[in-house]
Amino acid sequence: DAGVIQSPRHEVTEMGQEVTLRCKPISGHDYLFWYRQTMMRGLELLIYFNNNVPIDDSGMPEDRFSAKMPNASFSTLKIQPSEPRDSAVYFCASSFLAGGPRTDTQYFGPGTRLTVL
Amino acid sequence: AQKITQTQPGMFVQEKEAVTLDCTYDTSDQSYGLFWYKQPSSGEMIFLIYQGSYDEQNATEGRYSLNFQKARKSANLVISASQLGDSAMYFCAMRGWLGAQKLVFGQGTRLTINP
């Protein structure tokens, strides 16, 4: 089975530009998560979806960030306009809750390293 | 709210020795899950091991075991017979009750295995 797929793997953009990060979860998983990793703040959850519905977006830093999940196999995280402080590694992860505890392990994609100049 | 504390920013261990990475947690949930992930220098997050709060036995996965002490709220990762490839960042994380799928991560421990 393919793991979580993220694109692009690296993104360099200039301040003020729109950035779109993409994620394809593991087939059959019903939860999808977006995390951000920085040296200062570590790994922090931005938003997560259950069956394509956003459940908790309390970690989204501000209105410049938005996330969508139009279907079970695709999600996007958009930053508009981007700022240098958005530079980080963004991870997408997915899990399968319906099997109960132990099966709900989150599996991470390879991450997107975003640099905003 | 959940909180994870990893007090060892870095550890250096000789190859083939066993190593224990510390993790303490705080939660008011009665049911919760504890996870360990490995992040090598290449950057990906690799799931290692899971322990449920109601599991009576400590979890084991190959060379990894989780020393779960519920009363002390600790969930230490033990790696037996360390290898050079074990050099990486290690993160402890917890999830509260099953319906709240959020993972809270600790700050991580950087493990370096010396030949």
Tab-separated table of N, CA, C and O in Angstrom, chain B residues 7-56:
chain	number	residue	atom	x	y	z
B	7	THR	N	12.492	15.330	28.689
B	7	THR	CA	13.473	16.144	29.394
B	7	THR	C	14.891	16.007	28.856
B	7	THR	O	15.779	16.741	29.281
B	8	GLN	N	15.105	15.077	27.937
B	8	GLN	CA	16.457	14.855	27.417
B	8	GLN	C	16.560	15.452	26.014
B	8	GLN	O	16.119	14.844	25.056
B	9	PRO	N	17.170	16.617	25.877
B	9	PRO	CA	17.297	17.189	24.528
B	9	PRO	C	18.186	16.327	23.636
B	9	PRO	O	17.940	16.215	22.435
B	10	GLY	N	19.240	15.737	24.230
B	10	GLY	CA	20.155	14.925	23.445
B	10	GLY	C	20.718	13.795	24.266
B	10	GLY	O	20.878	13.902	25.485
B	11	MET	N	20.996	12.672	23.587
B	11	MET	CA	21.620	11.528	24.246
B	11	MET	C	22.662	10.923	23.325
B	11	MET	O	22.450	10.855	22.105
B	12	PHE	N	23.755	10.461	23.927
B	12	PHE	CA	24.821	9.810	23.169
B	12	PHE	C	25.023	8.422	23.761
B	12	PHE	O	25.200	8.276	24.970
B	13	VAL	N	24.989	7.420	22.902
B	13	VAL	CA	25.061	6.034	23.354
B	13	VAL	C	26.013	5.266	22.450
B	13	VAL	O	26.071	5.520	21.236
B	14	GLN	N	26.731	4.316	23.033
B	14	GLN	CA	27.588	3.438	22.248
B	14	GLN	C	26.756	2.388	21.532
B	14	GLN	O	25.764	1.871	22.080
B	15	GLU	N	27.176	2.090	20.316
B	15	GLU	CA	26.507	1.048	19.529
B	15	GLU	C	26.403	-0.234	20.338
B	15	GLU	O	27.315	-0.602	21.089
B	16	LYS	N	25.266	-0.910	20.200
B	16	LYS	CA	24.942	-2.188	20.838
B	16	LYS	C	24.465	-2.043	22.276
B	16	LYS	O	24.014	-3.028	22.865
B	17	GLU	N	24.571	-0.844	22.846
B	17	GLU	CA	24.035	-0.651	24.178
B	17	GLU	C	22.529	-0.419	24.108
B	17	GLU	O	21.989	-0.002	23.073
B	18	ALA	N	21.849	-0.667	25.210
B	18	ALA	CA	20.432	-0.332	25.309
B	18	ALA	C	20.299	1.142	25.699
B	18	ALA	O	21.178	1.703	26.359
B	19	VAL	N	19.219	1.757	25.277
B	19	VAL	CA	18.995	3.166	25.584
B	19	VAL	C	17.547	3.373	25.987
B	19	VAL	O	16.647	2.725	25.425
B	20	THR	N	17.352	4.238	26.963
B	20	THR	CA	16.006	4.588	27.412
B	20	THR	C	15.773	6.070	27.174
B	20	THR	O	16.541	6.913	27.647
B	21	LEU	N	14.717	6.379	26.464
B	21	LEU	CA	14.315	7.763	26.214
B	21	LEU	C	13.105	8.077	27.082
B	21	LEU	O	12.108	7.354	27.042
B	22	ASP	N	13.203	9.167	27.838
B	22	ASP	CA	12.185	9.471	28.826
B	22	ASP	C	11.009	10.247	28.238
B	22	ASP	O	11.177	11.102	27.357
B	23	CYS	N	9.829	9.964	28.769
B	23	CYS	CA	8.626	10.682	28.376
B	23	CYS	C	7.660	10.674	29.555
B	23	CYS	O	7.341	9.604	30.085
B	24	THR	N	7.238	11.836	29.979
B	24	THR	CA	6.170	11.928	30.970
B	24	THR	C	5.019	12.694	30.354
B	24	THR	O	5.205	13.507	29.444
B	25	TYR	N	3.827	12.404	30.847
B	25	TYR	CA	2.650	13.003	30.239
B	25	TYR	C	1.694	13.475	31.316
B	25	TYR	O	1.789	13.064	32.482
B	26	ASP	N	0.793	14.319	30.914
B	26	ASP	CA	-0.231	14.819	31.823
B	26	ASP	C	-1.545	14.873	31.067
B	26	ASP	O	-1.600	15.399	29.949
B	27	THR	N	-2.573	14.324	31.648
B	27	THR	CA	-3.892	14.340	31.046
B	27	THR	C	-4.938	14.100	32.120
B	27	THR	O	-4.651	13.469	33.138
B	28	SER	N	-6.131	14.581	31.858
B	28	SER	CA	-7.258	14.309	32.754
B	28	SER	C	-8.162	13.217	32.177
B	28	SER	O	-9.112	12.795	32.828
B	29	ASP	N	-7.835	12.762	30.971
B	29	ASP	CA	-8.623	11.697	30.360
B	29	ASP	C	-8.317	10.369	31.030
B	29	ASP	O	-7.176	10.096	31.401
B	30	GLN	N	-9.345	9.527	31.159
B	30	GLN	CA	-9.148	8.198	31.725
B	30	GLN	C	-8.637	7.229	30.666
B	30	GLN	O	-7.924	6.277	30.975
B	31	SER	N	-9.018	7.493	29.429
B	31	SER	CA	-8.599	6.648	28.324
B	31	SER	C	-7.747	7.487	27.376
B	31	SER	O	-8.153	8.576	26.982
B	32	TYR	N	-6.594	6.961	27.038
B	32	TYR	CA	-5.692	7.721	26.166
B	32	TYR	C	-4.719	6.764	25.499
B	32	TYR	O	-4.621	5.579	25.855
B	33	GLY	N	-4.018	7.272	24.515
B	33	GLY	CA	-3.014	6.472	23.813
B	33	GLY	C	-1.685	7.194	23.775
B	33	GLY	O	-1.631	8.423	23.694
B	34	LEU	N	-0.626	6.431	23.833
B	34	LEU	CA	0.727	6.982	23.811
B	34	LEU	C	1.477	6.408	22.620
B	34	LEU	O	1.382	5.209	22.334
B	35	PHE	N	2.213	7.238	21.932
B	35	PHE	CA	2.896	6.861	20.702
B	35	PHE	C	4.347	7.352	20.749
B	35	PHE	O	4.644	8.377	21.346
B	36	TRP	N	5.195	6.627	20.066
B	36	TRP	CA	6.558	7.084	19.804
B	36	TRP	C	6.801	7.100	18.301
B	36	TRP	O	6.424	6.153	17.598
B	37	TYR	N	7.428	8.196	17.856
B	37	TYR	CA	7.797	8.338	16.458
B	37	TYR	C	9.294	8.628	16.372
B	37	TYR	O	9.885	9.253	17.252
B	38	LYS	N	9.867	8.197	15.259
B	38	LYS	CA	11.283	8.444	14.964
B	38	LYS	C	11.371	9.367	13.761
B	38	LYS	O	10.650	9.184	12.772
B	39	GLN	N	12.228	10.372	13.853
B	39	GLN	CA	12.441	11.270	12.725
B	39	GLN	C	13.929	11.292	12.383
B	39	GLN	O	14.720	11.987	13.021
B	40	PRO	N	14.343	10.517	11.376
B	40	PRO	CA	15.753	10.554	10.961
B	40	PRO	C	16.075	11.872	10.281
B	40	PRO	O	15.192	12.705	10.060
B	41	SER	N	17.320	12.033	9.932
B	41	SER	CA	17.771	13.295	9.335
B	41	SER	C	17.081	13.572	8.003
B	41	SER	O	17.005	14.728	7.568
B	42	SER	N	16.555	12.560	7.375
B	42	SER	CA	15.836	12.749	6.112
B	42	SER	C	14.488	13.431	6.312
B	42	SER	O	13.885	13.913	5.359
B	43	GLY	N	14.000	13.466	7.545
B	43	GLY	CA	12.833	14.281	7.864
B	43	GLY	C	11.504	13.577	8.024
B	43	GLY	O	10.579	14.168	8.579
B	44	GLU	N	11.374	12.350	7.558
B	44	GLU	CA	10.057	11.718	7.669
B	44	GLU	C	9.770	11.306	9.108
B	44	GLU	O	10.676	11.144	9.903
B	45	MET	N	8.513	11.159	9.435
B	45	MET	CA	8.066	10.739	10.764
B	45	MET	C	7.662	9.274	10.671
B	45	MET	O	6.739	8.928	9.948
B	46	ILE	N	8.338	8.431	11.427
B	46	ILE	CA	8.125	6.992	11.352
B	46	ILE	C	7.518	6.507	12.660
B	46	ILE	O	8.103	6.697	13.729
B	47	PHE	N	6.361	5.887	12.580
B	47	PHE	CA	5.706	5.338	13.769
B	47	PHE	C	6.488	4.133	14.287
B	47	PHE	O	6.888	3.252	13.516
B	48	LEU	N	6.705	4.105	15.614
B	48	LEU	CA	7.457	3.004	16.213
B	48	LEU	C	6.586	2.077	17.056
B	48	LEU	O	6.644	0.855	16.894
B	49	ILE	N	5.804	2.660	17.979
B	49	ILE	CA	5.144	1.813	18.970
B	49	ILE	C	3.991	2.570	19.602
B	49	ILE	O	3.999	3.808	19.683
B	50	TYR	N	2.982	1.804	20.027
B	50	TYR	CA	1.770	2.361	20.646
B	50	TYR	C	1.483	1.650	21.966
B	50	TYR	O	1.669	0.436	22.077
B	51	GLN	N	0.992	2.417	22.928
B	51	GLN	CA	0.548	1.867	24.216
B	51	GLN	C	-0.784	2.495	24.580
B	51	GLN	O	-0.896	3.723	24.620
B	52	GLY	N	-1.780	1.665	24.817
B	52	GLY	CA	-3.061	2.166	25.279
B	52	GLY	C	-3.095	2.249	26.795
B	52	GLY	O	-2.448	1.447	27.480
B	53	SER	N	-3.866	3.186	27.312
B	53	SER	CA	-3.862	3.404	28.755
B	53	SER	C	-4.408	2.222	29.532
B	53	SER	O	-4.092	2.037	30.706
B	54	TYR	N	-5.232	1.398	28.875
B	54	TYR	CA	-5.792	0.248	29.572
B	54	TYR	C	-5.052	-1.056	29.264
B	54	TYR	O	-5.452	-2.123	29.716
B	55	ASP	N	-3.990	-0.944	28.476
B	55	ASP	CA	-3.197	-2.142	28.194
B	55	ASP	C	-2.467	-2.568	29.458
B	55	ASP	O	-1.761	-1.765	30.074
B	56	GLU	N	-2.599	-3.819	29.798
B	56	GLU	CA	-1.980	-4.301	31.034
B	56	GLU	C	-0.510	-4.623	30.843
B	56	GLU	O	0.264	-4.609	31.805
